[in-house]
mmCIF file of C-alpha atoms in Angstrom:
data_model
loop_
_atom_site.group_PDB
_atom_site.id
_atom_site.type_symbol
_atom_site.label_atom_id
_atom_site.label_comp_id
_atom_site.label_asym_id
_atom_site.label_seq_id
_atom_site.Cartn_x
_atom_site.Cartn_y
_atom_site.Cartn_z
ATOM 1 C CA UNK A 1 -13.669 -15.898 11.504
ATOM 2 C CA UNK A 2 -10.616 -15.342 9.224
ATOM 3 C CA UNK A 3 -12.021 -11.584 8.691
ATOM 4 C CA UNK A 4 -12.114 -11.545 12.495
ATOM 5 C CA UNK A 5 -8.421 -13.153 12.931
ATOM 6 C CA UNK A 6 -7.167 -10.240 10.448
ATOM 7 C CA UNK A 7 -9.181 -7.355 12.215
ATOM 8 C CA UNK A 8 -7.568 -8.061 15.460
ATOM 9 C CA UNK A 9 -3.979 -8.369 13.953
ATOM 10 C CA UNK A 10 -4.774 -4.800 12.194
ATOM 11 C CA UNK A 11 -6.148 -3.607 15.493
ATOM 12 C CA UNK A 12 -2.673 -4.717 17.252
ATOM 13 C CA UNK A 13 -0.349 -3.663 14.452
ATOM 14 C CA UNK A 14 -1.789 -0.180 15.094
ATOM 15 C CA UNK A 15 -3.109 -0.484 18.571
ATOM 16 C CA UNK A 16 -2.462 3.337 19.035
ATOM 17 C CA UNK A 17 -4.536 4.764 15.744
ATOM 18 C CA UNK A 18 -7.217 2.315 17.157
ATOM 19 C CA UNK A 19 -7.271 3.873 20.567
ATOM 20 C CA UNK A 20 -7.405 7.279 19.095
ATOM 21 C CA UNK A 21 -10.269 6.133 16.621
ATOM 22 C CA UNK A 22 -12.036 4.970 19.342
ATOM 23 C CA UNK A 23 -11.965 8.015 22.027
ATOM 24 C CA UNK A 24 -12.874 9.887 18.988
ATOM 25 C CA UNK A 25 -16.356 8.118 18.328
ATOM 26 C CA UNK A 26 -17.001 8.031 22.153
ATOM 27 C CA UNK A 27 -16.548 11.879 22.691
ATOM 28 C CA UNK A 28 -17.975 12.364 19.157
ATOM 29 C CA UNK A 29 -15.489 14.458 18.152
ATOM 30 C CA UNK A 30 -14.688 13.868 14.439
ATOM 31 C CA UNK A 31 -13.188 15.579 11.958
ATOM 32 C CA UNK A 32 -14.829 16.199 8.397
ATOM 33 C CA UNK A 33 -11.619 14.996 6.839
ATOM 34 C CA UNK A 34 -8.680 12.472 7.730
ATOM 35 C CA UNK A 35 -5.459 11.722 5.422
ATOM 36 C CA UNK A 36 -4.525 8.379 6.456
ATOM 37 C CA UNK A 37 -0.714 8.147 5.659
ATOM 38 C CA UNK A 38 1.539 5.301 5.403
ATOM 39 C CA UNK A 39 3.224 2.986 3.278
ATOM 40 C CA UNK A 40 1.753 0.856 0.803
ATOM 41 C CA UNK A 41 -0.298 -2.326 2.289
ATOM 42 C CA UNK A 42 0.215 -1.795 6.191
ATOM 43 C CA UNK A 43 -3.856 -1.988 6.196
ATOM 44 C CA UNK A 44 -4.759 1.639 5.953
ATOM 45 C CA UNK A 45 -7.835 1.070 3.709
ATOM 46 C CA UNK A 46 -8.975 -1.639 5.814
ATOM 47 C CA UNK A 47 -8.509 0.518 8.971
ATOM 48 C CA UNK A 48 -10.588 3.338 7.155
ATOM 49 C CA UNK A 49 -13.285 0.771 6.892
ATOM 50 C CA UNK A 50 -12.719 -0.323 10.176
ATOM 51 C CA UNK A 51 -12.796 3.364 11.357
ATOM 52 C CA UNK A 52 -16.269 4.072 9.288
ATOM 53 C CA UNK A 53 -17.632 0.909 10.729
ATOM 54 C CA UNK A 54 -17.696 1.672 14.073
ATOM 55 C CA UNK A 55 -19.108 5.208 13.263
ATOM 56 C CA UNK A 56 -21.968 3.666 12.378
ATOM 57 C CA UNK A 57 -22.083 -0.315 14.019
ATOM 58 C CA UNK A 58 -25.367 -0.587 16.024
ATOM 59 C CA UNK A 59 -24.150 -2.981 18.512
ATOM 60 C CA UNK A 60 -20.519 -1.954 18.906
ATOM 61 C CA UNK A 61 -18.549 -4.568 21.730
ATOM 62 C CA UNK A 62 -15.754 -2.968 23.204
ATOM 63 C CA UNK A 63 -15.606 -0.253 20.515
ATOM 64 C CA UNK A 64 -15.340 -2.684 17.699
ATOM 65 C CA UNK A 65 -17.986 -3.220 14.913
ATOM 66 C CA UNK A 66 -20.082 -6.007 15.225
ATOM 67 C CA UNK A 67 -19.655 -6.905 11.401
ATOM 68 C CA UNK A 68 -23.276 -8.524 11.807
ATOM 69 C CA UNK A 69 -25.636 -5.786 12.253
ATOM 70 C CA UNK A 70 -28.064 -4.552 9.391
ATOM 71 C CA UNK A 71 -25.671 -1.076 9.205
ATOM 72 C CA UNK A 72 -22.389 -3.462 8.919
ATOM 73 C CA UNK A 73 -24.413 -5.832 6.493
ATOM 74 C CA UNK A 74 -24.882 -2.679 4.424
ATOM 75 C CA UNK A 75 -21.707 -1.242 4.312
ATOM 76 C CA UNK A 76 -19.755 -4.740 3.643
ATOM 77 C CA UNK A 77 -22.280 -5.025 0.605
ATOM 78 C CA UNK A 78 -22.076 -1.271 -0.469
ATOM 79 C CA UNK A 79 -25.102 -0.537 -0.616
ATOM 80 C CA UNK A 80 -25.701 2.272 1.257
ATOM 81 C CA UNK A 81 -26.279 5.484 -0.474
ATOM 82 C CA UNK A 82 -23.986 7.203 2.218
ATOM 83 C CA UNK A 83 -20.834 5.826 1.272
ATOM 84 C CA UNK A 84 -18.930 6.385 -1.696
ATOM 85 C CA UNK A 85 -15.383 4.862 -2.922
ATOM 86 C CA UNK A 86 -12.880 6.723 -5.315
ATOM 87 C CA UNK A 87 -9.972 5.140 -6.430
ATOM 88 C CA UNK A 88 -8.131 5.224 -10.063
ATOM 89 C CA UNK A 89 -9.478 3.408 -12.597
ATOM 90 C CA UNK A 90 -7.092 0.471 -13.685
ATOM 91 C CA UNK A 91 -6.937 1.983 -17.928
ATOM 92 C CA UNK A 92 -6.325 5.908 -15.960
ATOM 93 C CA UNK A 93 -3.368 7.459 -15.332
ATOM 94 C CA UNK A 94 -5.086 9.535 -12.295
ATOM 95 C CA UNK A 95 -8.187 9.893 -10.192
ATOM 96 C CA UNK A 96 -10.189 12.246 -12.564
ATOM 97 C CA UNK A 97 -11.940 15.073 -12.306
ATOM 98 C CA UNK A 98 -15.107 13.775 -13.449
ATOM 99 C CA UNK A 99 -14.942 11.084 -10.190
ATOM 100 C CA UNK A 100 -14.260 13.790 -7.758
ATOM 101 C CA UNK A 101 -17.176 15.946 -9.497
ATOM 102 C CA UNK A 102 -19.559 12.580 -8.815
ATOM 103 C CA UNK A 103 -18.012 12.375 -5.240
ATOM 104 C CA UNK A 104 -18.618 16.121 -4.251
ATOM 105 C CA UNK A 105 -22.594 15.457 -5.838
ATOM 106 C CA UNK A 106 -22.650 12.832 -3.506
ATOM 107 C CA UNK A 107 -21.513 14.808 -0.329
ATOM 108 C CA UNK A 108 -23.848 17.731 -1.218
ATOM 109 C CA UNK A 109 -26.699 15.253 -0.414
ATOM 110 C CA UNK A 110 -28.078 14.573 3.157
ATOM 111 C CA UNK A 111 -27.469 11.170 4.899
ATOM 112 C CA UNK A 112 -30.397 8.790 4.292
ATOM 113 C CA UNK A 113 -29.434 5.626 6.714
ATOM 114 C CA UNK A 114 -26.544 6.956 8.764
ATOM 115 C CA UNK A 115 -25.342 10.198 10.748
ATOM 116 C CA UNK A 116 -22.989 11.058 7.626
ATOM 117 C CA UNK A 117 -22.073 10.746 4.234
ATOM 118 C CA UNK A 118 -19.179 9.129 3.827
ATOM 119 C CA UNK A 119 -16.291 9.711 1.024
ATOM 120 C CA UNK A 120 -13.167 7.533 0.719
ATOM 121 C CA UNK A 121 -9.999 8.535 -1.554
ATOM 122 C CA UNK A 122 -8.190 5.444 -2.358
ATOM 123 C CA UNK A 123 -4.106 6.608 -3.238
ATOM 124 C CA UNK A 124 -5.461 9.857 -3.273
ATOM 125 C CA UNK A 125 -1.986 11.214 -4.571
ATOM 126 C CA UNK A 126 -3.174 10.402 -8.172
ATOM 127 C CA UNK A 127 -5.608 12.856 -8.378
ATOM 128 C CA UNK A 128 -5.099 14.991 -11.313
ATOM 129 C CA UNK A 129 -4.395 18.492 -10.737
ATOM 130 C CA UNK A 130 -8.011 19.587 -11.812
ATOM 131 C CA UNK A 131 -9.389 17.001 -9.871
ATOM 132 C CA UNK A 132 -7.431 18.591 -6.772
ATOM 133 C CA UNK A 133 -8.382 21.935 -7.373
ATOM 134 C CA UNK A 134 -11.974 20.563 -7.431
ATOM 135 C CA UNK A 135 -11.865 18.387 -4.396
ATOM 136 C CA UNK A 136 -10.089 21.481 -2.267
ATOM 137 C CA UNK A 137 -13.444 23.570 -2.765
ATOM 138 C CA UNK A 138 -15.250 20.808 -0.817
ATOM 139 C CA UNK A 139 -12.580 20.953 1.932
ATOM 140 C CA UNK A 140 -12.991 24.621 2.265
ATOM 141 C CA UNK A 141 -16.640 24.522 2.947
ATOM 142 C CA UNK A 142 -17.309 21.056 4.974
ATOM 143 C CA UNK A 143 -20.794 19.905 5.864
ATOM 144 C CA UNK A 144 -21.082 19.056 9.250
ATOM 145 C CA UNK A 145 -22.363 15.794 8.267
ATOM 146 C CA UNK A 146 -19.305 14.498 6.295
ATOM 147 C CA UNK A 147 -16.492 12.348 6.873
ATOM 148 C CA UNK A 148 -13.763 12.432 3.973
ATOM 149 C CA UNK A 149 -11.114 9.919 4.005
ATOM 150 C CA UNK A 150 -7.697 10.146 1.761
ATOM 151 C CA UNK A 151 -5.597 7.146 1.759
ATOM 152 C CA UNK A 152 -1.963 7.832 0.294
ATOM 153 C CA UNK A 153 1.377 6.531 0.368
ATOM 154 C CA UNK A 154 3.295 9.803 -0.841
ATOM 155 C CA UNK A 155 2.110 13.292 1.065
ATOM 156 C CA UNK A 156 4.791 14.571 -0.571
ATOM 157 C CA UNK A 157 2.517 14.268 -4.328
ATOM 158 C CA UNK A 158 -0.515 15.773 -2.438
ATOM 159 C CA UNK A 159 -1.073 19.489 -2.718
ATOM 160 C CA UNK A 160 -0.402 21.323 0.706
ATOM 161 C CA UNK A 161 -3.424 23.322 0.222
ATOM 162 C CA UNK A 162 -5.213 19.923 0.868
ATOM 163 C CA UNK A 163 -3.358 17.826 3.491
ATOM 164 C CA UNK A 164 -3.565 21.413 5.647
ATOM 165 C CA UNK A 165 -7.144 20.755 5.552
ATOM 166 C CA UNK A 166 -6.985 17.391 6.824
ATOM 167 C CA UNK A 167 -6.707 15.656 10.308
ATOM 168 C CA UNK A 168 -3.340 13.099 9.551
ATOM 169 C CA UNK A 169 -3.553 9.703 10.897
ATOM 170 C CA UNK A 170 0.316 7.986 10.311
ATOM 171 C CA UNK A 171 0.303 4.266 10.152
ATOM 172 C CA UNK A 172 3.823 2.298 9.686
ATOM 173 C CA UNK A 173 4.667 -1.655 9.287
ATOM 174 C CA UNK A 174 3.772 -4.161 11.591
ATOM 175 C CA UNK A 175 5.980 -6.864 13.410
ATOM 176 C CA UNK A 176 7.236 -9.283 11.391
ATOM 177 C CA UNK A 177 5.731 -11.582 14.489
ATOM 178 C CA UNK A 178 2.803 -9.927 14.512
ATOM 179 C CA UNK A 179 1.611 -11.116 10.763
ATOM 180 C CA UNK A 180 3.345 -14.635 11.097
ATOM 181 C CA UNK A 181 1.070 -15.410 14.009
ATOM 182 C CA UNK A 182 -1.731 -13.861 11.763
ATOM 183 C CA UNK A 183 -1.327 -16.259 9.025
ATOM 184 C CA UNK A 184 -1.026 -19.092 11.415
ATOM 185 C CA UNK A 185 -4.049 -18.155 12.528
ATOM 186 C CA UNK A 186 -5.672 -18.022 9.388
ATOM 187 C CA UNK A 187 -4.681 -21.188 8.893
ATOM 188 C CA UNK A 188 -4.565 -20.159 4.692
ATOM 189 C CA UNK A 189 -1.601 -21.772 4.400
ATOM 190 C CA UNK A 190 0.744 -24.125 5.989
ATOM 191 C CA UNK A 191 3.521 -22.771 8.741
ATOM 192 C CA UNK A 192 6.492 -22.584 6.380
ATOM 193 C CA UNK A 193 4.666 -20.276 3.578
ATOM 194 C CA UNK A 194 3.514 -18.393 6.219
ATOM 195 C CA UNK A 195 7.388 -17.783 7.580
ATOM 196 C CA UNK A 196 8.248 -16.770 3.618
ATOM 197 C CA UNK A 197 5.038 -14.842 3.226
ATOM 198 C CA UNK A 198 5.903 -12.569 6.843
ATOM 199 C CA UNK A 199 9.637 -12.099 5.825
ATOM 200 C CA UNK A 200 8.661 -10.882 2.402
ATOM 201 C CA UNK A 201 5.932 -8.834 3.189
ATOM 202 C CA UNK A 202 8.372 -6.070 5.539
ATOM 203 C CA UNK A 203 5.580 -5.553 7.947
ATOM 204 C CA UNK A 204 2.535 -4.988 5.064
ATOM 205 C CA UNK A 205 -0.168 -6.655 6.836
ATOM 206 C CA UNK A 206 -2.798 -6.531 3.548
ATOM 207 C CA UNK A 207 0.216 -7.676 1.218
ATOM 208 C CA UNK A 208 0.538 -10.640 3.729
ATOM 209 C CA UNK A 209 -3.203 -11.699 3.564
ATOM 210 C CA UNK A 210 -3.405 -10.978 -0.782
ATOM 211 C CA UNK A 211 -0.345 -13.221 -0.821
ATOM 212 C CA UNK A 212 -1.991 -16.451 1.681
ATOM 213 C CA UNK A 213 -5.469 -16.030 -0.538
ATOM 214 C CA UNK A 214 -3.692 -15.405 -4.151
ATOM 215 C CA UNK A 215 -0.714 -17.588 -4.868
ATOM 216 C CA UNK A 216 -0.535 -16.472 -8.345
ATOM 217 C CA UNK A 217 0.427 -13.541 -6.810
ATOM 218 C CA UNK A 218 2.596 -14.929 -4.340
ATOM 219 C CA UNK A 219 4.923 -16.701 -7.061
ATOM 220 C CA UNK A 220 4.638 -13.791 -9.566
ATOM 221 C CA UNK A 221 6.093 -11.491 -6.539
ATOM 222 C CA UNK A 222 9.052 -14.376 -6.430
ATOM 223 C CA UNK A 223 9.229 -14.360 -10.247
ATOM 224 C CA UNK A 224 9.917 -10.396 -10.072
ATOM 225 C CA UNK A 225 12.948 -10.835 -7.228
ATOM 226 C CA UNK A 226 14.303 -13.729 -9.666
ATOM 227 C CA UNK A 227 14.349 -11.467 -12.714
ATOM 228 C CA UNK A 228 16.197 -8.402 -10.572
ATOM 229 C CA UNK A 229 18.494 -10.772 -9.800
ATOM 230 C CA UNK A 230 19.135 -12.770 -13.569
ATOM 231 C CA UNK A 231 19.734 -8.559 -14.248
ATOM 232 C CA UNK A 232 23.256 -9.199 -12.466
ATOM 233 C CA UNK A 233 24.858 -11.591 -14.880
ATOM 234 C CA UNK A 234 22.746 -10.917 -18.196
ATOM 235 C CA UNK A 235 25.114 -8.855 -21.190
ATOM 236 C CA UNK A 236 23.902 -5.261 -21.286
ATOM 237 C CA UNK A 237 21.642 -6.280 -24.250
ATOM 238 C CA UNK A 238 19.597 -8.797 -22.444
ATOM 239 C CA UNK A 239 18.969 -6.494 -19.254
ATOM 240 C CA UNK A 240 17.247 -4.250 -21.933
ATOM 241 C CA UNK A 241 15.467 -6.881 -23.317
ATOM 242 C CA UNK A 242 14.051 -7.213 -19.781
ATOM 243 C CA UNK A 243 13.452 -4.129 -19.171
ATOM 244 C CA UNK A 244 11.311 -4.271 -22.625
ATOM 245 C CA UNK A 245 9.612 -6.909 -20.923
ATOM 246 C CA UNK A 246 8.771 -5.608 -17.604
ATOM 247 C CA UNK A 247 7.560 -2.515 -19.032
ATOM 248 C CA UNK A 248 5.181 -4.714 -21.307
ATOM 249 C CA UNK A 249 4.214 -6.626 -18.201
ATOM 250 C CA UNK A 250 3.321 -3.171 -16.391
ATOM 251 C CA UNK A 251 1.193 -1.427 -18.574
ATOM 252 C CA UNK A 252 -2.026 -0.711 -16.515
ATOM 253 C CA UNK A 253 -4.836 -3.415 -16.925
ATOM 254 C CA UNK A 254 -6.971 -5.545 -14.891
ATOM 255 C CA UNK A 255 -4.755 -8.131 -14.538
ATOM 256 C CA UNK A 256 -1.241 -6.275 -14.295
ATOM 257 C CA UNK A 257 0.899 -7.934 -10.985
ATOM 258 C CA UNK A 258 2.268 -4.874 -9.825
ATOM 259 C CA UNK A 259 3.032 -1.517 -10.759
ATOM 260 C CA UNK A 260 6.515 0.746 -10.789
ATOM 261 C CA UNK A 261 6.334 1.638 -6.841
ATOM 262 C CA UNK A 262 6.001 -2.162 -6.192
ATOM 263 C CA UNK A 263 8.280 -2.991 -8.757
ATOM 264 C CA UNK A 264 10.960 -0.865 -6.928
ATOM 265 C CA UNK A 265 10.212 -1.455 -3.791
ATOM 266 C CA UNK A 266 11.239 -5.111 -4.314
ATOM 267 C CA UNK A 267 14.617 -4.050 -6.072
ATOM 268 C CA UNK A 268 15.250 -1.961 -3.343
ATOM 269 C CA UNK A 269 14.734 -4.482 -0.616
ATOM 270 C CA UNK A 270 17.043 -6.772 -2.772
ATOM 271 C CA UNK A 271 19.622 -4.433 -3.140
ATOM 272 C CA UNK A 272 19.261 -3.583 0.574
ATOM 273 C CA UNK A 273 19.995 -7.299 1.106
ATOM 274 C CA UNK A 274 23.194 -7.869 -1.152
ATOM 275 C CA UNK A 275 24.463 -4.637 0.482
ATOM 276 C CA UNK A 276 23.853 -6.364 4.248
ATOM 277 C CA UNK A 277 24.975 -9.731 3.062
ATOM 278 C CA UNK A 278 28.118 -7.993 1.747
ATOM 279 C CA UNK A 279 28.583 -6.461 4.865
ATOM 280 C CA UNK A 280 28.544 -9.710 7.104
ATOM 281 C CA UNK A 281 24.940 -8.821 8.590
ATOM 282 C CA UNK A 282 22.941 -11.717 6.407
ATOM 283 C CA UNK A 283 20.868 -12.451 9.732
ATOM 284 C CA UNK A 284 19.088 -9.076 8.896
ATOM 285 C CA UNK A 285 18.472 -9.734 5.135
ATOM 286 C CA UNK A 286 14.572 -9.751 3.892
ATOM 287 C CA UNK A 287 14.444 -12.414 1.539
ATOM 288 C CA UNK A 288 16.657 -15.144 3.222
ATOM 289 C CA UNK A 289 15.373 -18.224 0.666
ATOM 290 C CA UNK A 290 17.689 -16.110 -1.621
ATOM 291 C CA UNK A 291 21.278 -15.989 0.209
ATOM 292 C CA UNK A 292 23.181 -18.812 -2.000
ATOM 293 C CA UNK A 293 22.738 -16.198 -4.789
ATOM 294 C CA UNK A 294 23.693 -13.321 -2.875
ATOM 295 C CA UNK A 295 26.550 -14.736 -2.098
ATOM 296 C CA UNK A 296 27.527 -15.764 -6.556
ATOM 297 C CA UNK A 297 26.579 -11.749 -6.839
ATOM 298 C CA UNK A 298 28.528 -10.060 -4.325
ATOM 299 C CA UNK A 299 32.037 -12.200 -5.815
ATOM 300 C CA UNK A 300 34.341 -9.614 -6.849
ATOM 301 C CA UNK A 301 32.147 -6.342 -6.004
ATOM 302 C CA UNK A 302 33.614 -3.309 -4.356
ATOM 303 C CA UNK A 303 32.151 -2.582 -0.849
ATOM 304 C CA UNK A 304 30.351 0.725 -2.173
ATOM 305 C CA UNK A 305 28.769 -0.911 -5.485
ATOM 306 C CA UNK A 306 25.555 -2.335 -3.844
ATOM 307 C CA UNK A 307 25.156 1.552 -1.989
ATOM 308 C CA UNK A 308 25.204 3.486 -5.217
ATOM 309 C CA UNK A 309 22.670 1.228 -6.559
ATOM 310 C CA UNK A 310 20.586 1.674 -4.138
ATOM 311 C CA UNK A 311 20.931 5.578 -4.427
ATOM 312 C CA UNK A 312 20.627 5.248 -8.495
ATOM 313 C CA UNK A 313 17.248 3.650 -7.526
ATOM 314 C CA UNK A 314 15.848 5.857 -5.357
ATOM 315 C CA UNK A 315 16.567 8.665 -7.764
ATOM 316 C CA UNK A 316 15.262 6.842 -10.510
ATOM 317 C CA UNK A 317 11.753 6.513 -8.428
ATOM 318 C CA UNK A 318 12.093 9.794 -7.632
ATOM 319 C CA UNK A 319 11.700 10.652 -11.142
ATOM 320 C CA UNK A 320 9.280 8.115 -12.287
ATOM 321 C CA UNK A 321 6.940 10.013 -9.505
ATOM 322 C CA UNK A 322 7.969 13.244 -11.386
ATOM 323 C CA UNK A 323 6.420 11.457 -14.563
ATOM 324 C CA UNK A 324 9.470 10.753 -16.306
ATOM 325 C CA UNK A 325 9.101 7.961 -18.793
ATOM 326 C CA UNK A 326 9.504 5.094 -17.188
ATOM 327 C CA UNK A 327 11.143 2.428 -19.569
ATOM 328 C CA UNK A 328 13.977 5.059 -20.009
ATOM 329 C CA UNK A 329 14.605 5.883 -16.443
ATOM 330 C CA UNK A 330 14.485 2.181 -15.895
ATOM 331 C CA UNK A 331 16.747 1.711 -18.736
ATOM 332 C CA UNK A 332 19.082 4.430 -17.560
ATOM 333 C CA UNK A 333 19.267 2.427 -13.718
ATOM 334 C CA UNK A 334 20.104 -0.697 -15.750
ATOM 335 C CA UNK A 335 23.062 0.832 -16.923
ATOM 336 C CA UNK A 336 24.698 1.224 -13.563
ATOM 337 C CA UNK A 337 24.375 -2.430 -13.069
#
């Protein structure tokens, strides 16, 4: 029941995308490769799984997968030889060429149970250069019995030779009210926490579901906000200690809470809040539960102070994307505070 409620919210939030899926399946006009592009946490992967399930479902109702038939159950258990998911391993920096070679071998075989061989590459922008080059050959000579979905948040980090050979499906943020309604209907949490989460996630429904299910994740997210706010009252030496601590926590591991992208996105949201609060637009801030702290931080700050910090942090994010040492780049940023 909870999964059905989530799927309904996902459909409502990305209605145009799902309507397009339905028409493509109905008319049997399916591309061999798709690029699902959009912000992290908005439900791209869940939409990809839903799309593939719609294709193979034996008992579609209103063009939606039934989630109960044999095909849907096999897909859910990930036991079909016709489906392969590739994602970066937790202890690695990139998706390796070995993983892509395994995908190519998978696609070279004929479908056993379904009309297509399916492949899903999560965080496709993390493919290494050699992996991207190897994957390109598969896109150039596609099989008519193959459907590949690449999921990415940053199109600029994918080679144009790959993106040009995929049909791009764009995903946007989902409304705060829709996420709040989903959390209420799912009955995973109380209304007060549902309100807090729907504000925090800023249109990222997958992140909302994770926070509702995992209280430790929710608390860790709030702790990240608090630790960033603390930097404004720390001495320079203590700021450097904090960055060293963060760097240790962000070392790739199975239990690491967030990556650098997620960390910087949280920091950007806080800075945007501070800029809005300073501009007498507190009705637009995201983390409303931090208003009292914001009031103390903005005291005595110049008008362009937070705007300049936002600009510096955007540059910081770009430098990390270009594989510069994250610790050094973050240390350079805190010098601006």
